[in-house]
JSON list of C-alpha atoms in Angstrom, two decimals:
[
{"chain": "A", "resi": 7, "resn": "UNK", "atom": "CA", "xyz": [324.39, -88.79, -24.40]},
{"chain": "A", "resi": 8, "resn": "UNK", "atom": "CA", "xyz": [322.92, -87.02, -27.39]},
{"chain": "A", "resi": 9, "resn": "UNK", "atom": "CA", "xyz": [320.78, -89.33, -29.93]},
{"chain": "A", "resi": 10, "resn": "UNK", "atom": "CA", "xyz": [322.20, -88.49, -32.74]},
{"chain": "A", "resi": 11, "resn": "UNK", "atom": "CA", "xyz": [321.00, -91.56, -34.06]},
{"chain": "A", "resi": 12, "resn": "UNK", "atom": "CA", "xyz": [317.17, -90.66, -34.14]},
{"chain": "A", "resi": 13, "resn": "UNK", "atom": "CA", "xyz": [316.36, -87.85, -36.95]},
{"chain": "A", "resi": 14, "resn": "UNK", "atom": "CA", "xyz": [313.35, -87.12, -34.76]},
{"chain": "A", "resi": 15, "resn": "UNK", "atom": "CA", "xyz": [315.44, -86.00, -31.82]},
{"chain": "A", "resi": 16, "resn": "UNK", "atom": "CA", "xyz": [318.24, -83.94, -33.99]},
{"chain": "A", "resi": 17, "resn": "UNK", "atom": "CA", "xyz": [315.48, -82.45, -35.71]},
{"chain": "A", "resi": 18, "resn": "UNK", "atom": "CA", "xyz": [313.42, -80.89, -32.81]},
{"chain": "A", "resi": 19, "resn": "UNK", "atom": "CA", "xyz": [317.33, -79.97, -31.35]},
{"chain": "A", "resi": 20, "resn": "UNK", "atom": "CA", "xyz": [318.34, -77.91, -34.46]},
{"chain": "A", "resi": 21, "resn": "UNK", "atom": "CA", "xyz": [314.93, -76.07, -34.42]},
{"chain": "A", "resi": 22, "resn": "UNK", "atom": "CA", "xyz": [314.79, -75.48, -30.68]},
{"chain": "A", "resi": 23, "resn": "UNK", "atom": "CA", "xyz": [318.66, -74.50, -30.59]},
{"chain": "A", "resi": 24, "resn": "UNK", "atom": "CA", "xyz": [318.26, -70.93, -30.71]},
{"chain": "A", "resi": 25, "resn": "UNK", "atom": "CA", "xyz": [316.07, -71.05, -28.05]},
{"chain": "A", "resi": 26, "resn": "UNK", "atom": "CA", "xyz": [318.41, -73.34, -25.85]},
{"chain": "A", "resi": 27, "resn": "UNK", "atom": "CA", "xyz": [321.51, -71.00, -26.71]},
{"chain": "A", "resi": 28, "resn": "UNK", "atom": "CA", "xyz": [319.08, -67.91, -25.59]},
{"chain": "A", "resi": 29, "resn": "UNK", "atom": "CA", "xyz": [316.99, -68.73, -22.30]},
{"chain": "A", "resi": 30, "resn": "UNK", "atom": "CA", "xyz": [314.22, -66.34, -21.43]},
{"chain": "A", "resi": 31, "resn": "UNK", "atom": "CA", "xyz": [314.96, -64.47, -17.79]},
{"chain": "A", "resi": 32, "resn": "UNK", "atom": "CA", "xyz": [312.05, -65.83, -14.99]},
{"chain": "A", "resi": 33, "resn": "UNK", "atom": "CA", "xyz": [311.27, -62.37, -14.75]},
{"chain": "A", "resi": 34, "resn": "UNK", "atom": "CA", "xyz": [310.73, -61.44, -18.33]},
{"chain": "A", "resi": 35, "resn": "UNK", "atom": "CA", "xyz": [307.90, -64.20, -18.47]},
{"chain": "A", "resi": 36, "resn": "UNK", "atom": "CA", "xyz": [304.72, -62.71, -17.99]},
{"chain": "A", "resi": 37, "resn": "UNK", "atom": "CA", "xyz": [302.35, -65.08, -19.02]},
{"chain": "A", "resi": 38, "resn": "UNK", "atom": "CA", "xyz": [301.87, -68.77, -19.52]},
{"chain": "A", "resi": 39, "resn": "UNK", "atom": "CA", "xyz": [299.62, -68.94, -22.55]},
{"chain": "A", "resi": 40, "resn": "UNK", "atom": "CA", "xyz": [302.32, -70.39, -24.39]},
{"chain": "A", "resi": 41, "resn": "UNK", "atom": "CA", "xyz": [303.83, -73.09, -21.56]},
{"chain": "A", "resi": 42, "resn": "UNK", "atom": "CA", "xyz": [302.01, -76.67, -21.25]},
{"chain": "A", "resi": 43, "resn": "UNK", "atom": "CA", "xyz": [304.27, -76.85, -17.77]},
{"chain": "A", "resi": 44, "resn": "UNK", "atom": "CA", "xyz": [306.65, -75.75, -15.49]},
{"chain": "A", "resi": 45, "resn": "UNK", "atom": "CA", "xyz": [309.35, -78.19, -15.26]},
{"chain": "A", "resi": 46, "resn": "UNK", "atom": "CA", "xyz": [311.66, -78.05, -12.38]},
{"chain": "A", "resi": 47, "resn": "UNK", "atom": "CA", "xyz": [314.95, -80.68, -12.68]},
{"chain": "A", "resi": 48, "resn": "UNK", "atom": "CA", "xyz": [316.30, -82.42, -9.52]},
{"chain": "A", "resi": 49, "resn": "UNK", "atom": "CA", "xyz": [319.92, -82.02, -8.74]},
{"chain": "A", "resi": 50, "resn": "UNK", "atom": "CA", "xyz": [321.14, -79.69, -5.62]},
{"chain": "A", "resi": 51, "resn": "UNK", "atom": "CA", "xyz": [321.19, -76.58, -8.19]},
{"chain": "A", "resi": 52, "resn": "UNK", "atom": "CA", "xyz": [317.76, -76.52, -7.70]},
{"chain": "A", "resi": 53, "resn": "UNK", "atom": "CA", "xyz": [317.76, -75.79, -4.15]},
{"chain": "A", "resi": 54, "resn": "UNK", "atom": "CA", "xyz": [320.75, -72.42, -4.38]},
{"chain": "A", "resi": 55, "resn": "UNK", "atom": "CA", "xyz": [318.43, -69.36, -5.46]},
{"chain": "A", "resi": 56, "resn": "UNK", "atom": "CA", "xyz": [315.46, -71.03, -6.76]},
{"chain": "A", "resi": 57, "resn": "UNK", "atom": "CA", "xyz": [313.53, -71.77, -3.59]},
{"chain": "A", "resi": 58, "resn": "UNK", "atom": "CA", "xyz": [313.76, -68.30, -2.77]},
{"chain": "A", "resi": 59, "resn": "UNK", "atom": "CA", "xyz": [313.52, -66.33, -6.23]},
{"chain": "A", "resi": 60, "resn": "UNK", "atom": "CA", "xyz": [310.17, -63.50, -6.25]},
{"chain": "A", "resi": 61, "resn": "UNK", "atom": "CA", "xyz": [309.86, -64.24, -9.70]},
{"chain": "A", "resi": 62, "resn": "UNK", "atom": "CA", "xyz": [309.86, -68.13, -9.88]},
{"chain": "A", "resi": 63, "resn": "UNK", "atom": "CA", "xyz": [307.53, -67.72, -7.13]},
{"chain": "A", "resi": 64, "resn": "UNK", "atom": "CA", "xyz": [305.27, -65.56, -9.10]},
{"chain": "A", "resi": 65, "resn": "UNK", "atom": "CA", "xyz": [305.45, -68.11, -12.11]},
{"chain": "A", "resi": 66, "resn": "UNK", "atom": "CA", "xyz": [304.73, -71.25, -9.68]},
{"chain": "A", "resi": 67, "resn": "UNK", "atom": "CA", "xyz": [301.36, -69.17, -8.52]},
{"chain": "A", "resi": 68, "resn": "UNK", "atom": "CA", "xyz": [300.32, -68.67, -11.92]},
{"chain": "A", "resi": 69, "resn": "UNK", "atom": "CA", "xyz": [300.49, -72.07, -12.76]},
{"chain": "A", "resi": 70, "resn": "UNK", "atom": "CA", "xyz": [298.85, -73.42, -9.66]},
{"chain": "A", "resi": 71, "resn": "UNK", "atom": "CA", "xyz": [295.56, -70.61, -10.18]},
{"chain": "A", "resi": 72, "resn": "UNK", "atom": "CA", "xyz": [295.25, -71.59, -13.85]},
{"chain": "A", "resi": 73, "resn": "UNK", "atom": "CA", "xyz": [295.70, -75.55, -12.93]},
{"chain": "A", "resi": 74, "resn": "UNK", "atom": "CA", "xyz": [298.86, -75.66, -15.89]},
{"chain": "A", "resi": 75, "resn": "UNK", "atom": "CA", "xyz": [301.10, -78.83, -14.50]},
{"chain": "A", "resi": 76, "resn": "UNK", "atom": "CA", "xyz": [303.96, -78.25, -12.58]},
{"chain": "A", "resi": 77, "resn": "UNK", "atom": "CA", "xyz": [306.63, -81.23, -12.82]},
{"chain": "A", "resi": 78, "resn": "UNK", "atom": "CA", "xyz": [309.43, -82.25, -10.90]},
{"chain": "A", "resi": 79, "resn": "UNK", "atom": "CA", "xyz": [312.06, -84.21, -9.09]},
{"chain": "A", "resi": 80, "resn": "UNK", "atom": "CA", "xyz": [314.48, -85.07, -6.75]},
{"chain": "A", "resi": 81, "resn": "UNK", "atom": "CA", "xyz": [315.89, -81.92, -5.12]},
{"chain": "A", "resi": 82, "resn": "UNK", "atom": "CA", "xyz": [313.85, -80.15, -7.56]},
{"chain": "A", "resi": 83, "resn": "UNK", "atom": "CA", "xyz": [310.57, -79.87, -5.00]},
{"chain": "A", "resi": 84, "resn": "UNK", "atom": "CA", "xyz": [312.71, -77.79, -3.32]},
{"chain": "A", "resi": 85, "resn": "UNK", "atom": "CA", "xyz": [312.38, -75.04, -5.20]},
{"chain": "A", "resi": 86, "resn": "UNK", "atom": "CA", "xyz": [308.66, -74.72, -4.98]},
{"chain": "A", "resi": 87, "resn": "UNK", "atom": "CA", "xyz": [309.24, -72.94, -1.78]},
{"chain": "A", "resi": 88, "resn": "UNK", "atom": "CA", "xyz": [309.52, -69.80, -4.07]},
{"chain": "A", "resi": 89, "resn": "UNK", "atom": "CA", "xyz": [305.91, -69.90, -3.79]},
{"chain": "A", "resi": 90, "resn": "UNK", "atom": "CA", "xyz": [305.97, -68.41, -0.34]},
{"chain": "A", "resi": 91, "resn": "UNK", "atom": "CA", "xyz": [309.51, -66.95, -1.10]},
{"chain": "A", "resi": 92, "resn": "UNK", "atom": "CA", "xyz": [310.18, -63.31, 1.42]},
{"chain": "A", "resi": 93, "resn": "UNK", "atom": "CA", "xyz": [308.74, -60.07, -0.39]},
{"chain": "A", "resi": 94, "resn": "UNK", "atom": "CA", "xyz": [306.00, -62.20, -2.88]},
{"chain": "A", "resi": 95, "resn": "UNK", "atom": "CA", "xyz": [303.02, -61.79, -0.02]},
{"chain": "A", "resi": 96, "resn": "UNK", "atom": "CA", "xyz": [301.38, -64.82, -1.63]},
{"chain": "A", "resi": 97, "resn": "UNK", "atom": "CA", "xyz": [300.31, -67.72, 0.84]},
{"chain": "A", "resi": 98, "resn": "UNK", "atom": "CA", "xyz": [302.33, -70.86, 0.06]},
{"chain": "A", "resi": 99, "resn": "UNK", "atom": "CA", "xyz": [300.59, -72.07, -3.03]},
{"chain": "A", "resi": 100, "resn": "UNK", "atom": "CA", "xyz": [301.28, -76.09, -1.86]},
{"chain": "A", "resi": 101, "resn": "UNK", "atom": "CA", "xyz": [300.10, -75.96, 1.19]},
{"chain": "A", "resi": 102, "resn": "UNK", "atom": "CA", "xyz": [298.22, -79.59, 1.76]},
{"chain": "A", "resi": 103, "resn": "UNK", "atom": "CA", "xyz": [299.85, -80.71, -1.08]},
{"chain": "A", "resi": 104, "resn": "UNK", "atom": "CA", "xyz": [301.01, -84.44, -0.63]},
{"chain": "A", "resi": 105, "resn": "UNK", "atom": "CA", "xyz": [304.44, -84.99, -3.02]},
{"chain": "A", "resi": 106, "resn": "UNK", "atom": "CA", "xyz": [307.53, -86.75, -2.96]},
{"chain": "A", "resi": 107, "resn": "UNK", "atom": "CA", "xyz": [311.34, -85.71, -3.27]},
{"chain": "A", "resi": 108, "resn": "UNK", "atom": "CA", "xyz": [314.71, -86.59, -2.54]},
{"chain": "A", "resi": 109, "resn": "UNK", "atom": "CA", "xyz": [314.58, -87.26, 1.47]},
{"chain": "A", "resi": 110, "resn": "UNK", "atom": "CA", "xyz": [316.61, -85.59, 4.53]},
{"chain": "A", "resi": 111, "resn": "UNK", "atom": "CA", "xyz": [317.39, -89.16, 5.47]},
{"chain": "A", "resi": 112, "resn": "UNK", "atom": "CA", "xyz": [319.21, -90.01, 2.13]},
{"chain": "A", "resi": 113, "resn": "UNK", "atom": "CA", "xyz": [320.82, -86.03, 2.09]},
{"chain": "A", "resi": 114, "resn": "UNK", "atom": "CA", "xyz": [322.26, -86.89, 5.83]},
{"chain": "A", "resi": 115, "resn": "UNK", "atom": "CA", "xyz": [324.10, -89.70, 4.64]},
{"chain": "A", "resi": 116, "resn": "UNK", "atom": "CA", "xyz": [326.31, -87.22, 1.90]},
{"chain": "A", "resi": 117, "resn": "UNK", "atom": "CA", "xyz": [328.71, -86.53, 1.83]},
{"chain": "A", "resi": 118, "resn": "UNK", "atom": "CA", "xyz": [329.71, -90.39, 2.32]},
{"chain": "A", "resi": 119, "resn": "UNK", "atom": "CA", "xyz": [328.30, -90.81, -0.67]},
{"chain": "A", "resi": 120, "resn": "UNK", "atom": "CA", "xyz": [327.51, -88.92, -4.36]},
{"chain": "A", "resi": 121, "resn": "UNK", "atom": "CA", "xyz": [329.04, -85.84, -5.22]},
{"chain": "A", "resi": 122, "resn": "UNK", "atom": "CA", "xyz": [328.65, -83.44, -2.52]},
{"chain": "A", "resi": 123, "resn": "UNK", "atom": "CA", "xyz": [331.66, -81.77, -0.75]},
{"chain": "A", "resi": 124, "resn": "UNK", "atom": "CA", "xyz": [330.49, -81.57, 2.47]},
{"chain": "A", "resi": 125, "resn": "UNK", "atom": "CA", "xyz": [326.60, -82.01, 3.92]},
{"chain": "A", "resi": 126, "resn": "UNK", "atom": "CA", "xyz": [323.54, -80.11, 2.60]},
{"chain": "A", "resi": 127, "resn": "UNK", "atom": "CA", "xyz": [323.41, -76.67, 3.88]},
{"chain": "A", "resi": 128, "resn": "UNK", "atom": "CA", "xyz": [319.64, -76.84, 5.01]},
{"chain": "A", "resi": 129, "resn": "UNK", "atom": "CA", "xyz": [316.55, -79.79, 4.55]},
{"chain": "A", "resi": 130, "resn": "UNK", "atom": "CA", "xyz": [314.73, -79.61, 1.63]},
{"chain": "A", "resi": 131, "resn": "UNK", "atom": "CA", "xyz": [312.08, -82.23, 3.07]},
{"chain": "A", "resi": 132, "resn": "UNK", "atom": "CA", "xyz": [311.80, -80.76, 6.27]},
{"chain": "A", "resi": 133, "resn": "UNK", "atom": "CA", "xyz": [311.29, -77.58, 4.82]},
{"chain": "A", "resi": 134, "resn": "UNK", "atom": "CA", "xyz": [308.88, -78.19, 2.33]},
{"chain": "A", "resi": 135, "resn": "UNK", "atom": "CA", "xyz": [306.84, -80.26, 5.24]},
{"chain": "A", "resi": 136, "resn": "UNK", "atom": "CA", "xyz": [306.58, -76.97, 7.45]},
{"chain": "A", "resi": 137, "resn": "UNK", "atom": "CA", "xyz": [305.32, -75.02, 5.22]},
{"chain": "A", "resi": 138, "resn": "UNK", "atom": "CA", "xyz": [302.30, -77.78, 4.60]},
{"chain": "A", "resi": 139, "resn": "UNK", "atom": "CA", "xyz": [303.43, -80.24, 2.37]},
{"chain": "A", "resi": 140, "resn": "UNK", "atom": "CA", "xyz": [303.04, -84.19, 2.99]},
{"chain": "A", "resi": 141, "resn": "UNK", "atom": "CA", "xyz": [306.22, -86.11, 1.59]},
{"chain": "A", "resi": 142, "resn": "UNK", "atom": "CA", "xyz": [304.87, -89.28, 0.92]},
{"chain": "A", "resi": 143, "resn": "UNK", "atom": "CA", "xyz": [308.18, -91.17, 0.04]},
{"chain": "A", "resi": 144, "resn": "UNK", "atom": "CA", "xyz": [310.18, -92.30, 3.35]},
{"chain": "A", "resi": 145, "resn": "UNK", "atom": "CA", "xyz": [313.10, -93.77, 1.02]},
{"chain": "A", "resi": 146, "resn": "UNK", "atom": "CA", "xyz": [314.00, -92.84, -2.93]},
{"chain": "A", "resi": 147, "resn": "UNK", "atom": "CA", "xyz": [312.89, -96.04, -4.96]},
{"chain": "A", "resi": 148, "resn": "UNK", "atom": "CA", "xyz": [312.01, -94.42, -8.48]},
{"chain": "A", "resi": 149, "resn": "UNK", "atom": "CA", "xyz": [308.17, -93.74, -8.00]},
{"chain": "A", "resi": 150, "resn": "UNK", "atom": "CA", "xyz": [306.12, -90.68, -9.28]},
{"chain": "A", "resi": 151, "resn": "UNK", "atom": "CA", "xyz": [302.73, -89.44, -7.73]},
{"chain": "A", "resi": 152, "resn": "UNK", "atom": "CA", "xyz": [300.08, -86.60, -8.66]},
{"chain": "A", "resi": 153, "resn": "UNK", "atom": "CA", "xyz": [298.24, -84.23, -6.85]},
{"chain": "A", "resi": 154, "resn": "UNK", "atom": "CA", "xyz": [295.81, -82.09, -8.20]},
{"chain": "A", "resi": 155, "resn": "UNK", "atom": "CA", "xyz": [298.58, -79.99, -11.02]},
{"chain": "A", "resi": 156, "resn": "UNK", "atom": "CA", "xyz": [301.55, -81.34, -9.34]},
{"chain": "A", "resi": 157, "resn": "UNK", "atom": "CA", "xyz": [303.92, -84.28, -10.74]},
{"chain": "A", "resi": 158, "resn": "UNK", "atom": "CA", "xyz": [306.56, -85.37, -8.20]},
{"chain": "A", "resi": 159, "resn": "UNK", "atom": "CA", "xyz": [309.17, -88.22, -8.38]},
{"chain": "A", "resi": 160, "resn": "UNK", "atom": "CA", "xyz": [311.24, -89.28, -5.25]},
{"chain": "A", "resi": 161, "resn": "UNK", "atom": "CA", "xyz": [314.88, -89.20, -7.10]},
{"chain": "A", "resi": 162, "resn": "UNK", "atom": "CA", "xyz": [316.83, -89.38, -10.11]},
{"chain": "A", "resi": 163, "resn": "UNK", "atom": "CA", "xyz": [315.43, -93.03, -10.55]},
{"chain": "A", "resi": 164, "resn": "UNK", "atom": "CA", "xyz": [312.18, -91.82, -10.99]},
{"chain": "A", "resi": 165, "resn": "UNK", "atom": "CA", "xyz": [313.38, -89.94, -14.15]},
{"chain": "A", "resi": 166, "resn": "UNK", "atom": "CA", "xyz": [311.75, -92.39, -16.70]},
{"chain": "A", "resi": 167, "resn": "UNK", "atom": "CA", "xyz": [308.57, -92.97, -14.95]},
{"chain": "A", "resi": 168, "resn": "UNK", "atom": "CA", "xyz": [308.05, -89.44, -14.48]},
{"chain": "A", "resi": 169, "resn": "UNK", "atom": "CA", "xyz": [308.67, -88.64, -18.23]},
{"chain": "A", "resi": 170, "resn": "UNK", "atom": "CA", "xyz": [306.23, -91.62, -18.77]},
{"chain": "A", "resi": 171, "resn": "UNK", "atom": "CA", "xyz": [303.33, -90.93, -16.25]},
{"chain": "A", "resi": 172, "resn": "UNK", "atom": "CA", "xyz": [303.82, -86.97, -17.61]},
{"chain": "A", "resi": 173, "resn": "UNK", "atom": "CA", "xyz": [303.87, -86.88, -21.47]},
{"chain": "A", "resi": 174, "resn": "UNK", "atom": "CA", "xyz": [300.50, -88.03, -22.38]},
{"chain": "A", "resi": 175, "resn": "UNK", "atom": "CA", "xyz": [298.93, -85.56, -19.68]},
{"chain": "A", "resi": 176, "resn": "UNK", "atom": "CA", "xyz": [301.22, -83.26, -21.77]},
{"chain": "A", "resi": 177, "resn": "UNK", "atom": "CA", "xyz": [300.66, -83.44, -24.89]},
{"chain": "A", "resi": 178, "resn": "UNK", "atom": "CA", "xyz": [296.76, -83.92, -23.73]},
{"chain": "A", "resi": 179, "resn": "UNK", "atom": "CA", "xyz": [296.86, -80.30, -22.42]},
{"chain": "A", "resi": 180, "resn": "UNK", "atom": "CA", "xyz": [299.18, -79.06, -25.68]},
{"chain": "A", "resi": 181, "resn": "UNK", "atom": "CA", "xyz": [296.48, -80.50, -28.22]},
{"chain": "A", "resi": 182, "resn": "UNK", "atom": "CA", "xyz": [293.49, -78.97, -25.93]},
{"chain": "A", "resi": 183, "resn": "UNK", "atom": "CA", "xyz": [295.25, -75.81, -25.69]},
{"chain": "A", "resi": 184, "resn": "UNK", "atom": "CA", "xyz": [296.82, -75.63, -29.21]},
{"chain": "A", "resi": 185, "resn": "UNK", "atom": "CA", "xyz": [299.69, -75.24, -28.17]}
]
C-alpha cells in the first residue's frame, strides 16, 4: 500500500526511516516541545496495555494541560483511559469530554464478524463513559468530532475524514510553534 509512485511520499519515508526503524520508549519522552500531537491508531492493539500504561498516561496529561491535540480512532479512544491509569494519581484528564469510538454494540456482534477470535475481553465504550466521557456516536458511520484538544472518529471509516478535519489544525499548530 506504499506510494511509491509520489516522490513526495518516498522522500519524507527515506528521511523519517531511521526514526521508524528506532521508536522512542513512552517513558523516555519527557517533553512535548517537539510533538504537534499525540496520535493514537484504532485497531484492538490499542486497547492491550495502552489504556493502562503510567507513562502514556503521563504523556496524555501533558498534552491535555498544554492544549497540544490529541487524535484518534476507532478502538484507539480506548487507550485514553491511561489518563486515570492505577499508580498515576492524576484525575481522569477527559472527564466531560464528549467523543466518539468504535461502539460496545458493534464489538458484541464479533466475533460473527471481522477478525477477532472470540468476543472483546472488556467495553471500551462503556468504560470510557464511566469514567466521564459522552460517546456521541450510537453506530460507526465514518464521522469525526472535536472537543476542546481532542479529535475522535467513530471507526476505521472515519480514517480519511479524520486525516482531513486534522491536518490543517496540524500544520496550523506546527507553523505557530515552529515546529
Amino acid at each position: 500500500a506504499f506510494p511509491t509512485e509520489d516522490e513526495n511520499v518516498v522522500k519524507l519515508h527515506q528521511d523519517i526511516n531511521a526514526m521508524l526503524e528506532n521508536p522512542k520508549k513512552l517513558a523516555d519522552i519527557t517533553s512535548l516541545d517537539e510533538y504537534s500531537a499525540i496520535f493514537i491508531p484504532g485497531g484492538h492493539g490499542a486497547m492491550l496495555n495502552l489504556p493502562f500504561s503510567k507513562d502514556l498516561g503521563r504523556l496524555l496529561h501533558m498534552a491535555h494541560d498544554q492544549g497540544l491535540l490529541t487524535v484518534t480512532l476507532c478502538h484507539g479512544p480506548a487507550a485514553l483511559l491511561a489518563a486515570g491509569a492505577e499508580g498515576l494519581d492524576m484525575k481522569f484528564a477527559y472527564d466531560g469530554y464528549m467523543m466518539m469510538c468504535f461502539t460496545d454494540l458493534s464489538d458484541s456482534k464479533s466475533p460473527g464478524f471481522g477478525y477477532l477470535p472470540g468476543p472483546m475481553p472488556w467495553k471500551a465504550q462503556e468504560s470510557l463513559e464511566n469514567k466521564g466521557v459522552t460517546i456521541v456516536n450510537k453506530s460507526e458511520t465514518g464521522d469525526v468530532m472535536q472537543d476542546r484538544e481532542l479529535i475522535s472518529g467513530d471507526s476505521p471509516a472515519a480514517a480519511d475524514p479524520l486525516g482531513k478535519f486534522a491536518a490543517p489544525i496540524l500544520l496550523k499548530y506546527a507553523m505557530e510553534n515552529r515546529l
